[in-house]
Amino acid sequence: MPIRDRDGSNIWQRRTSRQQWLSWFGWLLLVSLFIFCWRLMNENTLWMFVQDAPRQVIDITDRMTPPRWSYMERLWKPLWDTLNIATLGTLLGITMAVPVAFLAARNTTPSDRYVRPVAILVIVSSRSINSLIWALLLVSILGPGLLAGIIAIALRSIGFIGKLLYEAIEEIDHSQVEAVLATGASGSQVLDYAIVPQIMPAFAGISVFRWDINIRESTVLGLVGAGGIGLELSHSLNTLAWPQVSLIFIVILGTVVVSEWISARVRHAII
Amino acid sequence: MLTLKRLTKRYKTGDLALQEVTLDIPQGQVVGLIGPSGAGKSTLIRCINRLVEPTAGTVQLKELNLTSLSQTALRRARRHMGMIFQEYALVERLTVMENVLSGQLGYVSFWRSLLRRFPTPAVQQAFAVLDRVGLLDHVDKRADALSGGQRQRVGIARALLQNPDLLLVDEPTASLDPKTSRQIMRLITEICAERQLAAIINIHDVALAQLFVQRIIGLRQGQVVYDGAPDGLTAEVLTDIYGAEDWSATIRKEPVEEPPVAEEEEPLPEKKLAVAR
């Protein structure tokens, strides 16, 4: 009890003394861990290199500027590829994620015991692997190119969209479902009239958000050979063509800003 | 027309929500179901259209034994039972028309409903029903753009589009102000009279129930403890249903005749309000 009796008057404290000790001990552990990690990090750092860092930064900046603007004419195609990877990958991801989400949501799954765990497993395994690693795998299976990139993006998107969408499905207002059921509607009609309208704003928001993330992710997929602007980045880095690298950075930044703006507008329009 | 025999519901938690409820409701009768919260009023009406599966007992609508129906047959049977809800339970993001037409879902195929291609007679009926509840100007609005009273009218219109024999009404006025409550209750009872519909209305407001229904059923802990005329609700009966309390302000002191059929938006005369309270 956090209320104690002292000299006839009640003293209230937020925590019992046991909880106070536990929280104090928890903080002690956290601070010790931080100090320990700090020391470990310092031991493994070669300070010679760190001292050298400012000079290296100046050196690389010097080599990167000015960006080689003429290189732009060779970037339009890979940039277009990157946008395609992101967009097609998102669309493919959505078509696979929507059924999975309905199978995973407690209130729409056909079987809580058998189907739901499988759907959850699909979502978790898709989420646990980064799209770069998916791309690495797919490049070795399908060979380098756009297709590997698209499928990598799609596979990673299933987990993201599936998880957020099934949570949205589980949070719908049940009375609307009841009302439509009471009219004598079939299961698919209940889905169409009571469930889909309720999750539509969430669905649109999630999809556009994922598209936005996928634009950013698809810019690096080329590093492992899955096509797009990352491929050019990898070439330029390997040939130490720093003015080209800086131009690619600028292009990626511009693309991300634009996609961010578009997705914000779309979300605003729908919700 | 509707017969309940020894209807019992025990929830998985072990709570006995209904204990052997036996009732018989003839065609065209409007019944007010009163009782404290948790007495099983909602469970009772949901056991009739089997949104809640009863544990034991039977429900018979005309010649049909609802409790023994398969899922497909139950869907067909549900078309004849319109349901009206406390929080309206409209699909908020659909338009008024779509909400009203959803009352027809039991009659049309999935593809027709998906493409919103309802048969012309159904659409005409929807317009007629919307006219009857006074919402013809709001057909294209989204349901979440309406006020509480308007939403409940959409709920009523949706139920009517099922061409029901029976209305199951769950606390229709609990979220509405006193005046709108009266208008909604009047609308429901008038429609029942016009179409010879039977109705079960769950209601907390005893005075409001007395004003509009022909028969009152009192439920306490899942059992029927009163079944009779609205005028028979004495202080003893109310104490039996709800528990001890000073009931003098709730009970109708003298019989009032059925309120006049007023224009929809016209307030009741002050005198009537005073008598009813």
Coordinates of C-alpha atoms in Angstrom, one line a residue:
Chain A
M1 CA 0.0 0.0 0.0
P2 CA 1.4 3.4 -0.9
I3 CA -0.5 4.9 2.0
R4 CA 1.3 4.8 5.3
D5 CA 0.2 5.9 8.7
R6 CA 2.6 8.3 10.4
D7 CA 1.7 10.0 13.7
G8 CA -2.0 9.5 12.9
S9 CA -1.9 11.2 9.5
N10 CA -2.0 9.4 6.2
I11 CA 1.0 9.8 3.9
W12 CA 0.4 8.9 0.3
Q13 CA 3.2 8.0 -2.1
R14 CA 3.1 7.1 -5.7
R15 CA 4.9 3.8 -5.2
T16 CA 5.4 1.4 -2.4
S17 CA 8.9 1.3 -1.0
R18 CA 9.5 -2.1 -2.7
Q19 CA 8.6 -0.5 -6.1
Q20 CA 10.9 2.4 -5.3
W21 CA 13.8 0.1 -4.7
L22 CA 13.1 -1.8 -7.9
S23 CA 12.9 1.3 -10.0
W24 CA 16.1 2.6 -8.4
F25 CA 17.9 -0.7 -9.1
G26 CA 16.6 -0.7 -12.7
W27 CA 18.1 2.8 -13.3
L28 CA 21.3 1.6 -11.7
L29 CA 21.5 -1.3 -14.2
L30 CA 20.8 0.9 -17.2
V31 CA 23.4 3.5 -16.3
S32 CA 26.0 0.8 -15.6
L33 CA 25.3 -0.8 -19.0
F34 CA 25.7 2.5 -20.7
I35 CA 29.1 3.1 -19.0
F36 CA 30.2 -0.4 -19.9
C37 CA 29.2 0.0 -23.5
W38 CA 30.9 3.4 -23.7
R39 CA 34.2 1.9 -22.5
L40 CA 33.9 -1.1 -24.9
M41 CA 33.3 1.3 -27.8
N42 CA 36.3 3.4 -26.9
E43 CA 38.6 0.5 -26.6
N44 CA 37.9 -0.7 -30.1
T45 CA 38.2 2.7 -31.7
L46 CA 41.4 3.6 -33.5
W47 CA 41.8 7.2 -32.4
M48 CA 44.3 7.9 -35.1
F49 CA 41.5 7.6 -37.7
V50 CA 39.0 9.6 -35.7
Q51 CA 41.5 12.4 -35.3
D52 CA 41.9 12.3 -39.1
A53 CA 38.1 12.6 -39.7
P54 CA 37.7 16.3 -40.2
R55 CA 40.4 16.3 -42.8
Q56 CA 38.8 13.4 -44.6
V57 CA 35.4 15.1 -44.6
I58 CA 36.9 18.2 -46.1
D59 CA 38.7 16.1 -48.7
I60 CA 35.6 14.1 -49.8
T61 CA 33.5 17.2 -49.9
D62 CA 36.1 18.9 -52.0
R63 CA 36.1 15.9 -54.4
M64 CA 32.3 15.7 -54.5
T65 CA 31.8 19.4 -55.5
P66 CA 30.7 20.5 -57.8
P67 CA 28.3 17.7 -58.8
R68 CA 28.7 16.5 -62.3
W69 CA 25.4 17.9 -63.7
S70 CA 26.0 16.5 -67.2
Y71 CA 25.8 13.0 -65.7
M72 CA 22.0 13.7 -65.1
E73 CA 21.1 12.6 -68.7
R74 CA 22.2 9.1 -67.7
L75 CA 20.3 9.1 -64.5
W76 CA 16.7 9.6 -65.8
K77 CA 16.3 6.0 -66.9
P78 CA 17.5 4.5 -63.6
L79 CA 15.5 7.0 -61.7
W80 CA 12.4 6.0 -63.6
D81 CA 13.3 2.3 -62.9
T82 CA 13.5 3.1 -59.2
L83 CA 10.1 4.7 -59.2
N84 CA 8.7 1.7 -61.0
I85 CA 10.3 -0.7 -58.6
A86 CA 8.7 1.2 -55.7
T87 CA 5.2 1.6 -57.3
L88 CA 4.9 -1.8 -58.8
G89 CA 6.4 -3.5 -55.7
T90 CA 3.9 -1.6 -53.5
L91 CA 0.9 -2.7 -55.7
L92 CA 2.1 -6.3 -55.8
G93 CA 2.6 -6.1 -52.0
I94 CA -0.9 -4.7 -51.5
T95 CA -2.6 -7.5 -53.5
M96 CA -0.9 -10.1 -51.4
A97 CA -1.2 -8.3 -48.1
V98 CA -5.0 -7.6 -48.2
P99 CA -6.1 -11.3 -48.1
V100 CA -3.4 -12.1 -45.5
A101 CA -4.7 -9.3 -43.3
F102 CA -8.3 -10.6 -43.5
L103 CA -7.0 -14.1 -42.6
A104 CA -5.0 -12.7 -39.7
A105 CA -7.6 -10.4 -38.1
R106 CA -9.4 -12.1 -35.3
N107 CA -12.8 -11.0 -36.3
T108 CA -12.6 -12.0 -40.0
T109 CA -10.3 -15.1 -40.0
P110 CA -12.0 -18.3 -41.0
S111 CA -10.2 -20.2 -38.3
D112 CA -8.6 -18.8 -35.2
R113 CA -6.8 -22.0 -34.6
Y114 CA -5.4 -23.0 -38.0
V115 CA -5.5 -20.2 -40.5
R116 CA -4.7 -17.2 -38.3
P117 CA -1.2 -18.5 -37.1
V118 CA -0.2 -19.2 -40.7
A119 CA -1.2 -15.7 -41.7
I120 CA 0.6 -14.2 -38.8
L121 CA 3.7 -16.3 -39.7
V122 CA 3.6 -14.9 -43.2
I123 CA 3.4 -11.4 -41.8
V124 CA 6.2 -11.9 -39.3
S125 CA 8.6 -13.6 -41.7
S126 CA 8.1 -10.9 -44.3
R127 CA 8.7 -8.2 -41.7
S128 CA 11.7 -9.8 -40.2
I129 CA 13.8 -9.6 -43.4
N130 CA 15.0 -6.3 -44.8
S131 CA 14.2 -5.5 -48.4
L132 CA 17.9 -5.3 -49.1
I133 CA 18.3 -8.9 -48.0
W134 CA 15.2 -10.0 -49.9
A135 CA 16.8 -8.3 -53.0
L136 CA 20.1 -10.1 -52.3
L137 CA 18.3 -13.4 -52.2
L138 CA 16.2 -12.7 -55.3
V139 CA 19.1 -11.5 -57.4
S140 CA 20.8 -14.8 -56.8
I141 CA 17.6 -16.6 -57.7
L142 CA 16.2 -14.5 -60.6
G143 CA 19.4 -12.8 -61.7
P144 CA 20.0 -9.0 -61.5
G145 CA 17.4 -6.6 -62.7
L146 CA 14.2 -4.8 -62.1
L147 CA 12.1 -7.9 -61.4
A148 CA 14.2 -8.9 -58.4
G149 CA 13.8 -5.4 -57.0
I150 CA 10.0 -5.3 -57.5
I151 CA 9.5 -8.7 -55.9
A152 CA 11.9 -7.8 -53.0
I153 CA 9.9 -4.6 -52.3
A154 CA 6.6 -6.5 -52.6
L155 CA 7.7 -9.3 -50.2
R156 CA 8.8 -6.8 -47.6
S157 CA 5.6 -4.8 -48.0
I158 CA 3.3 -7.7 -47.3
G159 CA 4.4 -7.8 -43.6
F160 CA 4.1 -4.0 -43.1
I161 CA 0.7 -3.5 -44.8
G162 CA -0.6 -6.9 -43.5
K163 CA 0.2 -6.1 -39.9
L164 CA -1.2 -2.5 -39.9
L165 CA -4.3 -3.5 -41.9
Y166 CA -5.2 -6.5 -39.7
E167 CA -4.9 -4.3 -36.7
A168 CA -7.3 -1.8 -38.3
I169 CA -9.7 -4.6 -39.1
E170 CA -9.7 -5.8 -35.5
E171 CA -10.5 -2.3 -34.3
I172 CA -13.7 -1.7 -36.4
D173 CA -17.0 -0.9 -34.7
H174 CA -18.8 -4.2 -34.3
S175 CA -22.3 -2.7 -34.1
Q176 CA -22.1 -1.8 -37.8
V177 CA -21.3 -5.4 -38.6
E178 CA -24.2 -6.5 -36.4
A179 CA -26.6 -4.1 -38.1
V180 CA -25.7 -5.4 -41.6
L181 CA -25.9 -9.0 -40.4
A182 CA -29.3 -8.4 -39.0
T183 CA -30.6 -7.5 -42.5
G184 CA -29.9 -11.0 -43.6
A185 CA -26.8 -10.2 -45.5
S186 CA -24.3 -12.9 -46.4
G187 CA -20.7 -13.0 -45.2
S188 CA -19.3 -11.3 -48.3
Q189 CA -22.0 -8.6 -48.2
V190 CA -21.1 -7.9 -44.6
L191 CA -17.5 -7.5 -45.7
D192 CA -18.5 -5.1 -48.4
Y193 CA -21.0 -3.0 -46.5
A194 CA -19.8 -3.1 -42.9
I195 CA -16.1 -3.9 -42.8
V196 CA -14.5 -2.4 -45.9
P197 CA -16.0 1.1 -45.5
Q198 CA -14.6 1.2 -42.0
I199 CA -11.1 0.2 -42.9
M200 CA -10.9 2.3 -46.1
P201 CA -9.2 5.4 -44.6
A202 CA -6.6 3.2 -42.8
F203 CA -6.0 1.1 -45.9
A204 CA -5.3 4.2 -48.1
G205 CA -3.1 5.8 -45.4
I206 CA -1.1 2.6 -44.9
S207 CA -0.6 2.0 -48.7
V208 CA 0.6 5.5 -49.4
F209 CA 2.9 5.4 -46.4
R210 CA 4.4 2.1 -47.6
W211 CA 4.8 3.5 -51.1
D212 CA 6.7 6.4 -49.6
I213 CA 9.0 4.1 -47.7
N214 CA 9.5 1.9 -50.7
I215 CA 10.7 4.8 -52.8
R216 CA 13.5 5.3 -50.2
E217 CA 14.2 1.6 -50.0
S218 CA 14.3 1.1 -53.8
T219 CA 17.0 3.7 -54.2
V220 CA 19.5 1.4 -52.4
L221 CA 18.4 -1.9 -54.0
G222 CA 20.7 -1.3 -56.9
L223 CA 23.7 -1.8 -54.5
V224 CA 23.0 -5.5 -54.6
G225 CA 22.2 -5.5 -58.3
A226 CA 18.4 -5.2 -58.2
G227 CA 18.2 -2.3 -60.6
G228 CA 17.4 1.3 -60.3
I229 CA 19.4 4.3 -59.3
G230 CA 21.3 2.3 -56.7
L231 CA 23.1 0.5 -59.5
E232 CA 24.5 3.8 -60.8
L233 CA 25.4 4.8 -57.2
S234 CA 27.3 1.5 -56.8
H235 CA 29.2 2.1 -60.2
S236 CA 30.1 5.6 -59.3
L237 CA 31.3 4.6 -55.8
N238 CA 33.4 1.8 -57.2
T239 CA 35.1 4.1 -59.8
L240 CA 35.6 6.8 -57.1
A241 CA 33.5 9.2 -59.3
W242 CA 32.6 11.5 -56.4
P243 CA 31.0 14.3 -58.4
Q244 CA 28.6 11.6 -59.8
V245 CA 27.9 10.3 -56.3
S246 CA 27.0 13.7 -55.0
L247 CA 24.6 14.2 -58.0
I248 CA 22.9 10.9 -57.2
F249 CA 22.5 12.0 -53.6
I250 CA 20.8 15.1 -54.7
V251 CA 18.5 13.2 -57.0
I252 CA 17.5 10.7 -54.3
L253 CA 16.9 13.6 -51.9
G254 CA 14.7 15.3 -54.4
T255 CA 12.7 12.1 -55.2
V256 CA 12.1 11.4 -51.5
V257 CA 11.0 14.9 -50.8
V258 CA 8.5 14.8 -53.7
S259 CA 7.2 11.3 -52.7
E260 CA 6.8 12.6 -49.1
W261 CA 4.8 15.5 -50.4
I262 CA 2.6 13.4 -52.6
S263 CA 1.8 10.9 -49.9
A264 CA 1.0 13.6 -47.4
R265 CA -1.4 15.2 -49.9
V266 CA -3.1 11.8 -50.7
R267 CA -3.5 10.9 -47.0
H268 CA -4.9 14.3 -46.3
A269 CA -7.4 14.0 -49.2
I270 CA -8.6 10.5 -48.2
I271 CA -8.9 10.9 -44.4
Chain B
M1 CA -47.1 -14.2 -34.4
L2 CA -43.8 -14.3 -32.4
T3 CA -43.6 -17.0 -29.8
L4 CA -40.8 -17.5 -27.4
K5 CA -40.8 -20.7 -25.4
R6 CA -38.5 -21.2 -22.3
L7 CA -35.8 -19.2 -24.1
T8 CA -32.6 -19.4 -22.1
K9 CA -29.2 -17.9 -22.7
R10 CA -26.1 -18.7 -20.6
Y11 CA -22.9 -16.9 -21.7
K12 CA -19.5 -18.6 -21.8
T13 CA -18.6 -16.7 -18.6
G14 CA -21.4 -18.6 -16.9
D15 CA -23.7 -15.6 -16.6
L16 CA -27.3 -16.6 -17.0
A17 CA -28.7 -13.7 -19.1
L18 CA -32.1 -15.2 -19.8
Q19 CA -34.0 -17.8 -17.8
E20 CA -36.9 -19.6 -19.5
V21 CA -38.5 -16.6 -21.0
T22 CA -41.9 -17.4 -22.5
L23 CA -43.8 -14.8 -24.5
D24 CA -46.3 -14.5 -27.2
I25 CA -46.6 -11.4 -29.3
P26 CA -49.5 -11.0 -31.8
Q27 CA -49.3 -9.2 -35.1
G28 CA -49.2 -5.4 -34.9
Q29 CA -48.5 -5.3 -31.1
V30 CA -45.8 -2.9 -29.9
V31 CA -44.2 -4.2 -26.7
G32 CA -42.0 -2.2 -24.4
L33 CA -39.3 -4.2 -22.7
I34 CA -38.1 -2.6 -19.5
G35 CA -35.7 -3.6 -16.8
P36 CA -32.4 -2.6 -15.2
S37 CA -29.1 -2.6 -17.1
G38 CA -27.9 -6.2 -17.3
A39 CA -31.4 -7.7 -17.0
G40 CA -31.0 -9.3 -20.4
K41 CA -33.0 -7.0 -22.6
S42 CA -30.4 -6.7 -25.3
T43 CA -29.7 -10.4 -25.1
L44 CA -33.4 -11.2 -25.5
I45 CA -33.9 -9.3 -28.8
R46 CA -30.5 -10.6 -30.1
C47 CA -31.6 -14.2 -29.3
I48 CA -34.6 -13.7 -31.5
N49 CA -32.7 -13.0 -34.7
R50 CA -29.8 -15.1 -33.4
L51 CA -27.1 -12.5 -33.4
V52 CA -26.7 -14.2 -30.0
E53 CA -27.2 -17.9 -30.1
P54 CA -29.7 -19.0 -27.4
T55 CA -28.6 -21.8 -25.2
A56 CA -32.1 -23.5 -24.9
G57 CA -35.7 -22.9 -25.8
T58 CA -37.4 -22.0 -29.1
V59 CA -38.3 -18.9 -31.0
Q60 CA -41.1 -19.1 -33.5
L61 CA -41.9 -16.4 -36.1
K62 CA -45.2 -17.3 -37.8
E63 CA -44.7 -20.9 -38.9
L64 CA -40.9 -20.8 -38.8
N65 CA -38.9 -22.2 -35.9
L66 CA -35.9 -19.8 -35.9
T67 CA -33.8 -21.7 -33.4
S68 CA -33.5 -24.8 -35.6
L69 CA -32.6 -23.0 -38.8
S70 CA -29.3 -23.6 -40.8
Q71 CA -27.1 -20.5 -41.4
T72 CA -28.5 -20.0 -44.9
A73 CA -32.1 -20.4 -43.8
L74 CA -31.4 -18.1 -40.9
R75 CA -30.2 -15.4 -43.3
R76 CA -33.5 -15.7 -45.2
A77 CA -35.5 -15.5 -41.9
R78 CA -33.5 -12.4 -40.8
R79 CA -34.9 -10.5 -43.7
H80 CA -38.3 -10.5 -41.9
M81 CA -36.9 -9.0 -38.7
G82 CA -35.8 -5.4 -38.9
M83 CA -33.4 -4.2 -36.2
I84 CA -32.9 -0.7 -34.8
F85 CA -30.0 0.2 -32.6
Q86 CA -29.1 2.5 -29.8
E87 CA -26.1 4.1 -31.4
Y88 CA -27.9 3.8 -34.8
A89 CA -25.2 1.4 -36.1
L90 CA -25.2 3.1 -39.5
V91 CA -22.2 2.5 -41.7
E92 CA -20.7 5.9 -41.1
R93 CA -18.8 6.3 -44.3
L94 CA -21.6 5.2 -46.6
T95 CA -24.3 7.6 -47.8
V96 CA -27.8 7.7 -46.4
M97 CA -29.1 5.9 -49.6
E98 CA -26.5 3.1 -49.3
N99 CA -27.4 2.6 -45.6
V100 CA -31.1 2.4 -46.4
L101 CA -30.5 0.1 -49.4
S102 CA -28.4 -2.2 -47.2
G103 CA -31.8 -3.2 -45.7
Q104 CA -32.3 -5.1 -49.0
L105 CA -29.0 -7.0 -48.8
G106 CA -30.8 -10.2 -47.9
Y107 CA -32.8 -10.0 -51.1
V108 CA -30.1 -9.2 -53.7
S109 CA -27.1 -11.1 -55.0
F110 CA -23.5 -10.3 -53.9
W111 CA -22.6 -8.8 -57.2
R112 CA -25.6 -6.5 -57.4
S113 CA -24.8 -5.3 -53.9
L114 CA -21.1 -4.8 -54.7
L115 CA -21.9 -2.8 -57.8
R116 CA -24.7 -1.0 -55.9
R117 CA -27.1 -2.0 -58.6
F118 CA -30.2 -2.6 -56.6
P119 CA -33.5 -3.5 -58.4
T120 CA -35.6 -0.4 -59.4
P121 CA -38.5 -1.4 -57.1
A122 CA -36.1 -1.5 -54.2
V123 CA -34.7 1.9 -55.0
Q124 CA -38.2 3.3 -55.3
Q125 CA -39.2 1.8 -52.0
A126 CA -36.1 3.4 -50.5
F127 CA -37.2 6.8 -51.7
A128 CA -40.7 6.2 -50.4
V129 CA -39.4 5.1 -47.0
L130 CA -37.0 8.1 -46.8
D131 CA -39.9 10.3 -47.6
R132 CA -41.9 8.7 -44.8
V133 CA -39.2 9.3 -42.2
G134 CA -38.7 12.9 -43.5
L135 CA -35.1 12.5 -44.9
L136 CA -35.7 13.0 -48.6
D137 CA -33.4 16.0 -48.7
H138 CA -30.5 14.1 -47.2
V139 CA -30.3 11.1 -49.6
D140 CA -26.8 11.8 -50.8
K141 CA -25.2 12.9 -47.5
R142 CA -22.8 10.6 -45.7
A143 CA -24.3 9.1 -42.6
D144 CA -21.7 10.7 -40.3
A145 CA -22.9 14.1 -41.5
L146 CA -26.3 13.7 -39.9
S147 CA -27.6 14.6 -36.4
G148 CA -28.6 11.9 -33.9
G149 CA -32.3 12.1 -34.6
Q150 CA -31.7 12.0 -38.4
R151 CA -29.4 9.0 -38.0
Q152 CA -32.0 7.1 -36.1
R153 CA -34.5 7.8 -38.9
V154 CA -32.0 6.3 -41.4
G155 CA -31.8 3.3 -39.0
I156 CA -35.6 3.0 -39.1
A157 CA -35.7 3.4 -42.9
R158 CA -33.1 0.6 -43.3
A159 CA -35.1 -1.7 -41.1
L160 CA -38.3 -0.9 -43.1
L161 CA -36.6 -1.7 -46.4
Q162 CA -36.4 -5.3 -45.3
N163 CA -40.2 -5.4 -45.5
P164 CA -40.2 -6.9 -42.0
D165 CA -42.9 -8.6 -40.0
L166 CA -41.3 -7.7 -36.8
L167 CA -39.1 -4.8 -35.5
L168 CA -36.5 -5.5 -32.9
V169 CA -35.6 -2.1 -31.3
D170 CA -32.7 -1.8 -28.9
E171 CA -32.8 1.4 -26.9
P172 CA -33.8 3.6 -29.8
T173 CA -33.8 6.8 -27.7
A174 CA -30.9 6.3 -25.3
S175 CA -28.6 8.7 -27.2
L176 CA -31.3 11.3 -28.1
D177 CA -32.6 14.4 -26.4
P178 CA -36.2 14.2 -24.9
K179 CA -38.0 15.9 -27.8
T180 CA -36.2 13.8 -30.5
S181 CA -36.8 10.7 -28.3
R182 CA -40.6 11.3 -28.5
Q183 CA -40.5 12.0 -32.2
I184 CA -38.6 8.7 -32.8
M185 CA -40.9 6.7 -30.6
R186 CA -43.9 8.2 -32.3
L187 CA -42.5 7.4 -35.7
I188 CA -41.8 3.8 -34.8
T189 CA -45.2 3.3 -33.3
E190 CA -47.0 5.0 -36.1
I191 CA -45.1 2.9 -38.7
C192 CA -46.0 -0.3 -36.7
A193 CA -49.6 0.7 -36.8
E194 CA -49.6 1.5 -40.5
R195 CA -47.9 -1.7 -41.5
Q196 CA -49.3 -3.9 -38.8
L197 CA -45.8 -4.7 -37.5
A198 CA -45.1 -6.3 -34.2
A199 CA -42.2 -4.6 -32.3
I200 CA -40.2 -5.2 -29.2
I201 CA -38.7 -2.0 -27.9
N202 CA -36.0 -2.1 -25.2
I203 CA -36.3 1.1 -23.3
H204 CA -35.0 2.7 -20.1
D205 CA -37.4 5.6 -20.0
V206 CA -40.5 4.1 -18.3
A207 CA -42.6 7.2 -18.8
L208 CA -41.8 7.3 -22.5
A209 CA -42.7 3.6 -22.8
Q210 CA -46.0 4.1 -21.1
L211 CA -46.8 6.9 -23.5
F212 CA -46.3 4.9 -26.7
V213 CA -46.6 1.1 -26.2
Q214 CA -49.6 -1.2 -25.8
R215 CA -47.9 -3.7 -23.5
I216 CA -45.0 -3.7 -21.1
I217 CA -42.8 -6.6 -20.2
G218 CA -40.5 -6.2 -17.2
L219 CA -37.3 -8.2 -17.1
R220 CA -35.2 -8.7 -14.0
Q221 CA -32.1 -10.9 -14.0
G222 CA -33.3 -12.7 -17.1
Q223 CA -36.8 -13.4 -15.9
V224 CA -40.1 -11.9 -16.8
V225 CA -41.5 -10.3 -13.7
Y226 CA -44.2 -8.2 -15.2
D227 CA -46.3 -8.6 -18.4
G228 CA -49.3 -6.4 -18.8
A229 CA -50.7 -3.0 -19.6
P230 CA -48.6 0.2 -19.3
D231 CA -51.1 1.4 -16.7
G232 CA -50.4 -1.5 -14.5
L233 CA -46.9 -0.2 -13.6
T234 CA -47.4 0.7 -10.0
A235 CA -44.7 1.6 -7.5
E236 CA -44.7 -2.0 -6.3
V237 CA -44.3 -3.4 -9.8
L238 CA -41.4 -1.0 -10.5
T239 CA -39.8 -1.9 -7.2
D240 CA -40.1 -5.5 -8.2
I241 CA -38.4 -4.8 -11.6
Y242 CA -35.7 -2.3 -10.6
G243 CA -35.4 -2.4 -6.8
A244 CA -36.6 0.0 -4.2
E245 CA -36.8 3.7 -5.1
D246 CA -39.2 6.6 -4.9
W247 CA -41.2 6.0 -8.0
S248 CA -43.7 8.8 -7.6
A249 CA -42.1 11.0 -10.3
T250 CA -41.9 8.1 -12.8
I251 CA -45.4 6.7 -12.7
R252 CA -48.1 8.1 -14.9
K253 CA -50.7 9.5 -12.6
E254 CA -53.8 9.4 -14.9
P255 CA -54.3 7.7 -18.2
V256 CA -53.4 9.9 -21.1
E257 CA -54.8 9.3 -24.5
E258 CA -52.4 8.5 -27.3
P259 CA -50.6 11.7 -28.2
P260 CA -51.9 13.5 -31.3
V261 CA -50.4 12.8 -34.6
A262 CA -48.3 15.9 -34.8
E263 CA -46.2 17.2 -37.6
E264 CA -42.7 15.7 -37.5
E265 CA -40.8 18.7 -36.3
E266 CA -43.6 20.2 -34.2
P267 CA -43.0 20.2 -30.5
L268 CA -45.5 18.5 -28.3
P269 CA -47.9 20.8 -26.4
E270 CA -46.4 21.8 -23.0
K271 CA -49.3 20.3 -21.1
K272 CA -48.8 16.8 -22.4
L273 CA -45.1 17.0 -21.5
A274 CA -46.0 18.0 -18.0
V275 CA -48.5 15.2 -17.6
A276 CA -46.2 12.5 -19.0
R277 CA -43.3 13.4 -16.7

